[in-house]
Amino acid sequence: MARVQWASRIGFVLAAAGSAVGLGNIWKFPYIAGVNGGGAFVLIYLVSIALIGFPIMIAELLLGRGTQSSPVMAFSKMAGEESNWKAVGWIGVATGFIILSYYSVVAGWSLNYVLMSICDFTNDKSPEQINSLFDTLSASGGINIFWHSIFMLITIGIVIGGVRKGIEKWSKILMPVLFVILVVLVVRSIFMPGFMQGIEFVFAPDLSALTAAGVLEAVGHAFFTLSLGMGAMLTYGSYLSKKEDLVKASVVVCSLDTLIALMACLIIFPIVFSFGFAPNAGPGLAFKTIPVVFSQIIGGSLLSILFFLLLAFAALTSAISLLEVVTAHFIDSLGWTRKKAALITGSLIFMFGIPSALSGSKWIFSEWEDLFTKNFFDTMDYLATNWMLPLGGLLMAIYVGWFAKKATIRAEFTQGSKYGSLFGAWLFVLRFIVPITMVVVLLYKVGILQVGPES
Ligand code: TRP
């Protein structure tokens, strides 16, 4: 039976961009850029996207389209039934499972903030009171589980709809809305007194602000923000027609993702500077600082509703790609129906997310924190983003660069592409630049390489 395909090119592009554009762009990127000093970090991040993210994105789409399969089956078709490379596919499915479990909790916070904004929650509150609302929320296990379940239900519902009538249809609705909201908010920021200061913070690199940890974080974030390293793009690529140009598609998706991350910074930093807040507030930047600022400007409660809707929509199109990887795996390998696969895996992911939803309540799972120094939520995020994604991406690059049949790879790369002549350059980057950089990054993380006494 022929595999389902995207109904249109724009549908695929919006679905893939929808996967890439998520909490990583709007919540995480501004705060890690802020913590790491702004411009110089942004520069390293842009280089990582171009030099590492972009080539791996082509490799993933290529593996998916070439095999017409989700990650595990893709490796077993390419490398052989018995091959150990199948483990890369398994790591991918496991990573998707883990990421979605806590991602949905953060997405749930956005839903809660949409509702709070509709109720004009900042009315008559001091900045301290507004800030403490976030701490109260993250400590309220029951509320977190409630929103986590709502978000998972919506995600499961869309994935059950299928590639065309679920994922593609919703991406085509949500992504344009997301973009319009972004533009409205950027335009509002342009009129803030701190706009130039914000621009400068994001675009003027101050190399002295850069630390080795910042560089590592930038490279790691390139994977997360482009949805690479676990087979999400691979799975979306498996629904692509042979007529499509993989190189061009990758350029478009990487550019859109980067554009939106930068726009998020242009929304957040001008507002932050206009009110004299610190750009390095950390994870609370979107949930604590931004609401305080909105409480002080005219029309702020409307802007606040828009901002948190933006976060929720961005999270939703990403979450469906995470669930799709796990779902497609069970459809492809066990022959389950889509409905059964999405319901069962989605429910398991929901349950696995419960400890993350409870992580802010200090009295639950405190033994976990004693044992691993991080709460459950942070442990999962750390494990997936810092280790599993880079490792998965590295192994995929090594496989495509060194182990797969070159003729097969070349044929799939040039198939439908105007940029076939770039094959040699791409393969070179995938063989040398990507593995060397990634190995260095991983060695630093393990602590085998060291930067200086204090890092
Ligand atoms: N890219 C999304 C973000 O920036 C998150 C995401 C969706 C993801 N699918 C993924 C991350 C697959 C890694 C792998 O928020």
CSV table of C-alpha atoms and ligand atoms in Angstrom, one decimal:
chain,number,residue,atom,x,y,z
A,1,MET,CA,0.0,0.0,0.0
A,2,ALA,CA,1.3,3.4,-0.9
A,3,ARG,CA,2.1,5.7,2.1
A,4,VAL,CA,-0.1,8.7,2.6
A,5,GLN,CA,1.4,11.9,1.4
A,6,TRP,CA,1.0,15.6,2.3
A,7,ALA,CA,-1.8,17.1,0.2
A,8,SER,CA,0.2,20.1,-0.8
A,9,ARG,CA,3.7,21.5,-0.7
A,10,ILE,CA,2.6,24.4,1.5
A,11,GLY,CA,0.9,22.0,3.8
A,12,PHE,CA,4.2,20.1,4.3
A,13,VAL,CA,6.2,23.3,4.8
A,14,LEU,CA,3.7,24.6,7.4
A,15,ALA,CA,3.6,21.3,9.2
A,16,ALA,CA,7.4,21.0,9.3
A,17,ALA,CA,7.8,24.6,10.3
A,18,GLY,CA,5.0,24.0,12.8
A,19,SER,CA,7.1,21.2,14.3
A,20,ALA,CA,10.2,23.4,14.4
A,21,VAL,CA,8.6,26.5,15.8
A,22,GLY,CA,7.5,25.9,19.3
A,23,LEU,CA,8.2,26.7,22.9
A,24,GLY,CA,11.8,26.4,21.9
A,25,ASN,CA,11.5,29.6,19.9
A,26,ILE,CA,9.2,31.7,21.9
A,27,TRP,CA,9.8,30.7,25.5
A,28,LYS,CA,13.3,29.1,25.6
A,29,PHE,CA,15.3,31.0,23.0
A,30,PRO,CA,14.8,34.5,24.3
A,31,TYR,CA,15.6,33.4,27.9
A,32,ILE,CA,18.7,31.4,27.0
A,33,ALA,CA,19.9,34.3,24.8
A,34,GLY,CA,19.2,36.6,27.7
A,35,VAL,CA,21.1,34.5,30.2
A,36,ASN,CA,24.0,34.1,27.9
A,37,GLY,CA,24.4,37.8,27.2
A,38,GLY,CA,22.5,38.3,23.9
A,39,GLY,CA,24.2,39.0,20.6
A,40,ALA,CA,27.3,36.8,20.8
A,41,PHE,CA,25.1,33.8,21.7
A,42,VAL,CA,22.7,34.6,18.9
A,43,LEU,CA,25.6,34.6,16.5
A,44,ILE,CA,26.8,31.2,17.6
A,45,TYR,CA,23.3,29.9,17.4
A,46,LEU,CA,22.9,31.2,13.8
A,47,VAL,CA,26.2,29.5,12.8
A,48,SER,CA,25.0,26.2,14.5
A,49,ILE,CA,21.8,26.3,12.5
A,50,ALA,CA,23.5,26.8,9.2
A,51,LEU,CA,26.5,24.5,9.7
A,52,ILE,CA,24.9,21.7,11.8
A,53,GLY,CA,21.2,22.0,11.8
A,54,PHE,CA,20.6,22.6,8.1
A,55,PRO,CA,22.7,19.6,6.8
A,56,ILE,CA,21.1,17.2,9.4
A,57,MET,CA,17.6,18.4,8.4
A,58,ILE,CA,18.4,17.4,4.8
A,59,ALA,CA,19.7,14.0,6.1
A,60,GLU,CA,16.6,13.4,8.1
A,61,LEU,CA,14.1,14.3,5.4
A,62,LEU,CA,16.1,12.2,3.0
A,63,LEU,CA,16.1,9.1,5.2
A,64,GLY,CA,12.3,9.5,5.7
A,65,ARG,CA,11.4,10.0,2.1
A,66,GLY,CA,13.9,7.4,0.9
A,67,THR,CA,12.5,4.7,3.1
A,68,GLN,CA,8.9,5.8,3.4
A,69,SER,CA,9.0,4.9,7.0
A,70,SER,CA,9.2,6.1,10.6
A,71,PRO,CA,12.6,6.0,12.3
A,72,VAL,CA,13.0,2.4,13.4
A,73,MET,CA,11.7,0.9,10.2
A,74,ALA,CA,13.7,3.5,8.2
A,75,PHE,CA,17.0,2.2,9.6
A,76,SER,CA,16.0,-1.4,9.3
A,77,LYS,CA,15.2,-0.8,5.6
A,78,MET,CA,18.4,1.1,4.9
A,79,ALA,CA,20.8,-0.7,7.0
A,80,GLY,CA,19.2,-4.1,7.2
A,81,GLU,CA,16.8,-6.0,9.5
A,82,GLU,CA,19.6,-7.1,11.8
A,83,SER,CA,21.5,-3.9,11.9
A,84,ASN,CA,22.4,-2.1,15.1
A,85,TRP,CA,21.6,1.2,13.4
A,86,LYS,CA,18.0,0.4,14.3
A,87,ALA,CA,18.9,1.6,17.8
A,88,VAL,CA,19.1,5.1,16.4
A,89,GLY,CA,15.5,4.8,15.5
A,90,TRP,CA,14.6,3.5,18.9
A,91,ILE,CA,16.5,6.3,20.7
A,92,GLY,CA,14.4,8.6,18.5
A,93,VAL,CA,11.0,7.1,19.5
A,94,ALA,CA,12.1,7.1,23.2
A,95,THR,CA,13.2,10.8,23.0
A,96,GLY,CA,9.9,11.8,21.4
A,97,PHE,CA,8.1,10.1,24.2
A,98,ILE,CA,10.2,11.8,26.9
A,99,ILE,CA,10.2,15.3,25.3
A,100,LEU,CA,6.4,15.4,24.8
A,101,SER,CA,5.8,14.3,28.4
A,102,TYR,CA,7.2,17.5,29.9
A,103,TYR,CA,6.7,19.7,26.9
A,104,SER,CA,2.9,19.3,27.4
A,105,VAL,CA,3.3,20.5,31.0
A,106,VAL,CA,4.8,23.8,29.8
A,107,ALA,CA,2.2,24.0,27.0
A,108,GLY,CA,-0.4,23.6,29.8
A,109,TRP,CA,1.0,26.7,31.6
A,110,SER,CA,0.4,28.7,28.4
A,111,LEU,CA,-3.2,27.5,28.3
A,112,ASN,CA,-3.6,28.5,31.9
A,113,TYR,CA,-2.1,31.9,31.2
A,114,VAL,CA,-4.5,32.4,28.2
A,115,LEU,CA,-7.4,31.8,30.6
A,116,MET,CA,-5.9,34.0,33.3
A,117,SER,CA,-5.3,36.8,30.7
A,118,ILE,CA,-8.9,36.6,29.6
A,119,CYS,CA,-9.8,37.1,33.3
A,120,ASP,CA,-7.4,40.1,33.3
A,121,PHE,CA,-5.4,38.5,36.1
A,122,THR,CA,-2.9,41.3,36.5
A,123,ASN,CA,-5.6,43.8,37.4
A,124,ASP,CA,-4.7,45.6,40.7
A,125,LYS,CA,-1.7,43.4,41.3
A,126,SER,CA,1.8,44.5,42.2
A,127,PRO,CA,4.7,43.1,40.1
A,128,GLU,CA,5.7,40.9,43.0
A,129,GLN,CA,2.2,39.4,43.2
A,130,ILE,CA,2.2,38.8,39.4
A,131,ASN,CA,5.5,37.1,39.6
A,132,SER,CA,4.4,34.9,42.5
A,133,LEU,CA,1.4,33.7,40.5
A,134,PHE,CA,3.8,31.7,38.3
A,135,ASP,CA,5.4,30.1,41.4
A,136,THR,CA,2.0,29.3,42.7
A,137,LEU,CA,1.0,27.7,39.4
A,138,SER,CA,4.1,25.6,39.1
A,139,ALA,CA,3.6,24.4,42.6
A,140,SER,CA,0.0,23.4,42.0
A,141,GLY,CA,0.2,19.8,41.0
A,142,GLY,CA,-3.5,19.4,40.4
A,143,ILE,CA,-3.8,22.4,38.1
A,144,ASN,CA,-0.8,21.3,36.1
A,145,ILE,CA,-2.1,17.9,35.6
A,146,PHE,CA,-5.4,19.3,34.5
A,147,TRP,CA,-3.9,21.5,31.8
A,148,HIS,CA,-1.4,18.8,30.9
A,149,SER,CA,-4.4,16.4,30.2
A,150,ILE,CA,-6.3,19.0,28.2
A,151,PHE,CA,-3.2,19.7,26.0
A,152,MET,CA,-2.5,16.0,25.5
A,153,LEU,CA,-6.1,15.4,24.6
A,154,ILE,CA,-6.0,18.1,21.9
A,155,THR,CA,-2.7,16.7,20.6
A,156,ILE,CA,-4.1,13.2,20.4
A,157,GLY,CA,-7.2,14.4,18.7
A,158,ILE,CA,-5.2,16.1,15.9
A,159,VAL,CA,-2.9,13.1,15.4
A,160,ILE,CA,-5.9,10.7,15.2
A,161,GLY,CA,-7.1,13.0,12.3
A,162,GLY,CA,-4.1,11.7,10.3
A,163,VAL,CA,-1.5,13.3,8.2
A,164,ARG,CA,-3.7,15.3,5.9
A,165,LYS,CA,-6.9,15.9,7.9
A,166,GLY,CA,-5.2,16.3,11.2
A,167,ILE,CA,-1.6,17.5,11.1
A,168,GLU,CA,-1.6,19.3,7.8
A,169,LYS,CA,-5.0,20.8,8.2
A,170,TRP,CA,-4.3,22.2,11.7
A,171,SER,CA,-0.8,23.4,10.7
A,172,LYS,CA,-2.4,25.4,7.8
A,173,ILE,CA,-4.7,27.1,10.3
A,174,LEU,CA,-2.5,27.6,13.3
A,175,MET,CA,0.7,28.7,11.6
A,176,PRO,CA,-0.7,31.7,9.8
A,177,VAL,CA,-2.5,32.8,12.9
A,178,LEU,CA,0.7,32.4,14.9
A,179,PHE,CA,2.5,34.6,12.3
A,180,VAL,CA,-0.1,37.3,12.4
A,181,ILE,CA,0.0,37.4,16.2
A,182,LEU,CA,3.8,37.6,16.1
A,183,VAL,CA,3.7,40.5,13.7
A,184,VAL,CA,1.2,42.4,15.8
A,185,LEU,CA,3.4,42.0,18.9
A,186,VAL,CA,6.6,43.0,17.0
A,187,VAL,CA,4.9,46.1,15.7
A,188,ARG,CA,3.8,46.9,19.3
A,189,SER,CA,7.4,46.5,20.5
A,190,ILE,CA,8.7,48.8,17.8
A,191,PHE,CA,6.9,51.6,19.6
A,192,MET,CA,8.4,50.8,22.9
A,193,PRO,CA,11.1,53.2,24.2
A,194,GLY,CA,13.5,50.3,24.7
A,195,PHE,CA,13.3,49.0,21.1
A,196,MET,CA,16.8,50.1,20.0
A,197,GLN,CA,18.3,48.8,23.2
A,198,GLY,CA,16.5,45.5,22.5
A,199,ILE,CA,17.8,45.3,18.9
A,200,GLU,CA,21.3,46.0,20.2
A,201,PHE,CA,21.1,43.3,22.8
A,202,VAL,CA,20.1,40.7,20.2
A,203,PHE,CA,22.2,41.8,17.3
A,204,ALA,CA,25.3,43.4,18.6
A,205,PRO,CA,27.6,40.6,19.6
A,206,ASP,CA,29.7,41.3,22.7
A,207,LEU,CA,32.1,38.4,22.5
A,208,SER,CA,33.3,38.9,26.0
A,209,ALA,CA,29.8,37.9,27.3
A,210,LEU,CA,30.2,34.4,25.7
A,211,THR,CA,31.1,31.4,27.8
A,212,ALA,CA,31.9,27.9,26.8
A,213,ALA,CA,28.7,26.7,28.4
A,214,GLY,CA,26.9,29.3,26.2
A,215,VAL,CA,28.4,27.8,23.1
A,216,LEU,CA,27.4,24.3,24.1
A,217,GLU,CA,23.9,25.5,24.8
A,218,ALA,CA,23.7,27.2,21.4
A,219,VAL,CA,24.6,24.0,19.6
A,220,GLY,CA,22.3,21.9,21.6
A,221,HIS,CA,19.4,24.4,21.1
A,222,ALA,CA,19.9,24.2,17.4
A,223,PHE,CA,18.8,20.6,17.5
A,224,PHE,CA,15.9,21.2,19.7
A,225,THR,CA,14.5,24.2,17.9
A,226,LEU,CA,14.7,22.5,14.5
A,227,SER,CA,13.1,19.3,15.8
A,228,LEU,CA,16.2,17.3,14.8
A,229,GLY,CA,18.0,14.3,16.3
A,230,MET,CA,15.0,12.1,17.0
A,231,GLY,CA,13.3,11.4,13.7
A,232,ALA,CA,10.5,14.0,13.7
A,233,MET,CA,11.7,15.5,10.4
A,234,LEU,CA,12.4,11.9,9.2
A,235,THR,CA,8.8,10.9,9.9
A,236,TYR,CA,7.5,14.1,8.2
A,237,GLY,CA,9.8,13.4,5.3
A,238,SER,CA,8.3,10.0,4.9
A,239,TYR,CA,5.1,11.6,3.8
A,240,LEU,CA,6.8,13.7,1.1
A,241,SER,CA,6.5,13.3,-2.6
A,242,LYS,CA,9.5,12.4,-4.7
A,243,LYS,CA,8.8,15.6,-6.6
A,244,GLU,CA,9.8,17.8,-3.7
A,245,ASP,CA,13.1,19.5,-3.4
A,246,LEU,CA,14.6,18.4,0.0
A,247,VAL,CA,17.3,21.1,-0.1
A,248,LYS,CA,14.9,23.9,-0.7
A,249,ALA,CA,12.4,22.6,1.9
A,250,SER,CA,15.2,22.5,4.5
A,251,VAL,CA,16.2,26.0,3.6
A,252,VAL,CA,12.7,27.3,4.0
A,253,VAL,CA,12.0,25.4,7.3
A,254,CYS,CA,15.3,26.5,8.9
A,255,SER,CA,14.8,30.1,7.8
A,256,LEU,CA,11.2,30.3,9.1
A,257,ASP,CA,12.3,28.8,12.4
A,258,THR,CA,15.2,31.2,12.8
A,259,LEU,CA,13.1,34.2,11.7
A,260,ILE,CA,10.4,33.4,14.3
A,261,ALA,CA,13.0,32.9,17.1
A,262,LEU,CA,14.5,36.3,16.3
A,263,MET,CA,11.0,37.9,16.2
A,264,ALA,CA,10.3,36.5,19.6
A,265,CYS,CA,13.4,38.2,20.9
A,266,LEU,CA,12.3,41.4,19.2
A,267,ILE,CA,9.0,41.2,21.1
A,268,ILE,CA,10.5,40.3,24.4
A,269,PHE,CA,13.7,42.4,24.8
A,270,PRO,CA,12.4,45.8,23.9
A,271,ILE,CA,9.6,45.3,26.4
A,272,VAL,CA,12.0,44.1,29.0
A,273,PHE,CA,14.4,47.0,28.5
A,274,SER,CA,11.6,49.6,28.3
A,275,PHE,CA,10.7,48.8,31.9
A,276,GLY,CA,14.2,48.3,33.1
A,277,PHE,CA,13.9,44.6,33.8
A,278,ALA,CA,16.8,42.2,33.6
A,279,PRO,CA,17.1,40.3,30.3
A,280,ASN,CA,18.6,37.4,32.2
A,281,ALA,CA,15.6,36.4,34.2
A,282,GLY,CA,15.8,32.8,33.0
A,283,PRO,CA,12.8,30.4,32.5
A,284,GLY,CA,10.4,32.9,34.1
A,285,LEU,CA,11.1,35.5,31.4
A,286,ALA,CA,7.9,34.7,29.5
A,287,PHE,CA,5.7,33.8,32.4
A,288,LYS,CA,6.8,36.3,35.0
A,289,THR,CA,8.4,39.3,33.4
A,290,ILE,CA,6.2,39.6,30.4
A,291,PRO,CA,2.9,39.7,32.3
A,292,VAL,CA,4.2,42.4,34.6
A,293,VAL,CA,5.1,44.5,31.6
A,294,PHE,CA,1.7,43.9,30.0
A,295,SER,CA,0.0,44.9,33.2
A,296,GLN,CA,1.6,48.4,32.8
A,297,ILE,CA,0.7,49.2,29.2
A,298,ILE,CA,-2.6,50.2,27.6
A,299,GLY,CA,-4.3,47.3,26.0
A,300,GLY,CA,-2.0,45.0,27.9
A,301,SER,CA,-4.6,42.4,28.8
A,302,LEU,CA,-5.4,41.9,25.1
A,303,LEU,CA,-1.7,41.7,24.2
A,304,SER,CA,-1.3,39.2,27.0
A,305,ILE,CA,-4.1,37.0,25.6
A,306,LEU,CA,-2.4,37.1,22.2
A,307,PHE,CA,1.0,36.4,23.6
A,308,PHE,CA,0.0,33.2,25.5
A,309,LEU,CA,-2.2,32.1,22.6
A,310,LEU,CA,0.9,32.4,20.4
A,311,LEU,CA,2.8,30.2,22.9
A,312,ALA,CA,0.0,27.6,23.0
A,313,PHE,CA,-0.4,27.4,19.2
A,314,ALA,CA,3.4,27.1,18.7
A,315,ALA,CA,3.5,24.3,21.3
A,316,LEU,CA,0.6,22.5,19.7
A,317,THR,CA,2.0,22.2,16.2
A,318,SER,CA,5.3,20.9,17.8
A,319,ALA,CA,3.6,18.5,20.1
A,320,ILE,CA,1.7,16.8,17.3
A,321,SER,CA,5.0,16.1,15.5
A,322,LEU,CA,6.4,14.6,18.7
A,323,LEU,CA,3.3,12.3,19.1
A,324,GLU,CA,3.3,11.5,15.4
A,325,VAL,CA,6.8,9.9,15.6
A,326,VAL,CA,5.7,7.6,18.4
A,327,THR,CA,2.3,6.9,16.8
A,328,ALA,CA,3.8,6.3,13.3
A,329,HIS,CA,6.2,3.8,14.8
A,330,PHE,CA,3.5,1.7,16.2
A,331,ILE,CA,1.4,1.9,13.0
A,332,ASP,CA,4.4,1.0,10.9
A,333,SER,CA,5.9,-1.8,13.0
A,334,LEU,CA,2.9,-3.4,14.7
A,335,GLY,CA,0.2,-2.6,12.2
A,336,TRP,CA,-1.9,-0.8,14.7
A,337,THR,CA,-4.6,1.6,13.5
A,338,ARG,CA,-3.8,5.3,13.8
A,339,LYS,CA,-6.5,5.7,16.4
A,340,LYS,CA,-5.3,2.9,18.6
A,341,ALA,CA,-1.7,4.0,18.3
A,342,ALA,CA,-2.3,7.6,19.1
A,343,LEU,CA,-4.6,6.9,22.0
A,344,ILE,CA,-2.4,4.3,23.6
A,345,THR,CA,0.9,6.1,23.2
A,346,GLY,CA,-0.6,9.5,24.0
A,347,SER,CA,-2.1,8.2,27.2
A,348,LEU,CA,1.2,6.6,28.2
A,349,ILE,CA,3.0,9.9,27.5
A,350,PHE,CA,0.4,11.7,29.6
A,351,MET,CA,1.1,9.4,32.5
A,352,PHE,CA,4.8,9.7,32.2
A,353,GLY,CA,4.3,13.4,32.3
A,354,ILE,CA,2.6,13.4,35.6
A,355,PRO,CA,5.8,13.4,37.7
A,356,SER,CA,6.9,16.4,35.6
A,357,ALA,CA,3.6,18.2,36.3
A,358,LEU,CA,4.2,17.6,40.0
A,359,SER,CA,7.8,18.7,39.9
A,360,GLY,CA,7.1,22.2,41.2
A,361,SER,CA,5.4,20.8,44.3
A,362,LYS,CA,8.4,20.5,46.5
A,363,TRP,CA,7.0,17.8,48.8
A,364,ILE,CA,6.4,15.2,46.0
A,365,PHE,CA,9.3,13.3,44.5
A,366,SER,CA,11.7,15.1,46.7
A,367,GLU,CA,13.8,11.9,46.9
A,368,TRP,CA,14.3,12.2,43.1
A,369,GLU,CA,15.7,15.6,43.6
A,370,ASP,CA,18.1,14.5,46.3
A,371,LEU,CA,19.3,11.7,44.1
A,372,PHE,CA,19.7,13.5,40.8
A,373,THR,CA,20.1,17.2,42.0
A,374,LYS,CA,17.4,18.2,39.6
A,375,ASN,CA,13.7,17.7,39.8
A,376,PHE,CA,12.0,15.2,37.5
A,377,PHE,CA,11.0,17.8,35.0
A,378,ASP,CA,14.5,19.2,34.7
A,379,THR,CA,16.1,15.8,34.6
A,380,MET,CA,13.9,14.8,31.6
A,381,ASP,CA,14.6,18.0,29.8
A,382,TYR,CA,18.3,17.8,30.5
A,383,LEU,CA,18.5,14.1,29.4
A,384,ALA,CA,16.6,14.6,26.2
A,385,THR,CA,17.9,18.0,25.1
A,386,ASN,CA,21.5,17.7,26.2
A,387,TRP,CA,22.2,14.1,25.4
A,388,MET,CA,19.6,12.2,23.5
A,389,LEU,CA,19.0,14.7,20.7
A,390,PRO,CA,22.7,15.5,20.0
A,391,LEU,CA,23.6,11.9,20.2
A,392,GLY,CA,20.7,10.9,17.8
A,393,GLY,CA,21.7,13.7,15.4
A,394,LEU,CA,25.4,12.7,15.5
A,395,LEU,CA,24.6,9.1,14.8
A,396,MET,CA,22.3,10.0,11.9
A,397,ALA,CA,25.0,12.2,10.4
A,398,ILE,CA,27.6,9.4,10.8
A,399,TYR,CA,25.2,6.9,9.3
A,400,VAL,CA,24.3,8.9,6.2
A,401,GLY,CA,27.8,10.3,5.8
A,402,TRP,CA,29.8,7.1,6.2
A,403,PHE,CA,27.7,4.0,6.3
A,404,ALA,CA,24.7,4.3,4.0
A,405,LYS,CA,25.2,3.5,0.3
A,406,LYS,CA,26.5,6.6,-1.3
A,407,ALA,CA,24.6,6.0,-4.6
A,408,THR,CA,21.3,5.7,-2.7
A,409,ILE,CA,21.9,8.8,-0.8
A,410,ARG,CA,23.0,10.7,-3.8
A,411,ALA,CA,19.9,9.6,-5.8
A,412,GLU,CA,17.6,10.7,-3.0
A,413,PHE,CA,19.4,14.0,-2.5
A,414,THR,CA,19.2,14.9,-6.2
A,415,GLN,CA,15.6,13.5,-6.7
A,416,GLY,CA,13.4,16.5,-7.4
A,417,SER,CA,16.1,19.0,-6.5
A,418,LYS,CA,17.6,21.9,-8.4
A,419,TYR,CA,20.5,21.9,-6.0
A,420,GLY,CA,21.8,18.4,-6.8
A,421,SER,CA,25.3,19.9,-7.5
A,422,LEU,CA,25.6,20.7,-3.8
A,423,PHE,CA,25.7,17.0,-2.9
A,424,GLY,CA,29.4,16.9,-2.6
A,425,ALA,CA,29.6,19.9,-0.3
A,426,TRP,CA,26.7,18.6,1.8
A,427,LEU,CA,28.3,15.2,2.2
A,428,PHE,CA,31.6,16.7,3.2
A,429,VAL,CA,29.9,18.8,6.0
A,430,LEU,CA,28.0,15.7,7.2
A,431,ARG,CA,31.1,13.5,7.2
A,432,PHE,CA,33.5,15.9,8.8
A,433,ILE,CA,32.2,19.2,10.2
A,434,VAL,CA,29.1,17.8,11.9
A,435,PRO,CA,30.7,14.8,13.6
A,436,ILE,CA,33.8,16.7,14.7
A,437,THR,CA,31.8,19.6,16.2
A,438,MET,CA,29.3,17.2,17.9
A,439,VAL,CA,32.0,15.0,19.4
A,440,VAL,CA,33.8,18.0,20.8
A,441,VAL,CA,30.6,19.3,22.2
A,442,LEU,CA,29.8,15.9,23.8
A,443,LEU,CA,33.3,15.5,25.2
A,444,TYR,CA,33.0,18.9,26.9
A,445,LYS,CA,29.7,17.8,28.3
A,446,VAL,CA,31.1,14.6,29.7
A,447,GLY,CA,33.9,16.7,31.2
A,448,ILE,CA,36.7,15.0,29.3
A,449,LEU,CA,37.6,18.3,27.5
A,450,GLN,CA,37.7,21.3,29.8
A,451,VAL,CA,37.6,25.0,29.1
A,452,GLY,CA,39.0,26.5,32.2
A,453,PRO,CA,39.2,25.8,35.9
A,454,GLU,CA,35.8,27.4,36.8
A,455,SER,CA,33.8,25.9,33.9
B,1,TRP,N1,11.2,22.2,17.9
B,1,TRP,C1,10.2,22.4,18.9
B,1,TRP,C2,10.5,23.6,19.7
B,1,TRP,O1,11.3,24.4,19.3
B,1,TRP,C3,10.1,21.2,19.8
B,1,TRP,C4,10.1,19.9,19.1
B,1,TRP,C5,9.1,19.4,18.3
B,1,TRP,C6,11.1,19.0,19.0
B,1,TRP,N2,9.4,18.2,17.8
B,1,TRP,C7,10.7,17.9,18.2
B,1,TRP,C8,12.4,18.9,19.5
B,1,TRP,C9,11.5,16.9,17.9
B,1,TRP,C10,13.2,17.9,19.2
B,1,TRP,C11,12.8,16.9,18.4
B,1,TRP,O2,9.8,23.9,20.6
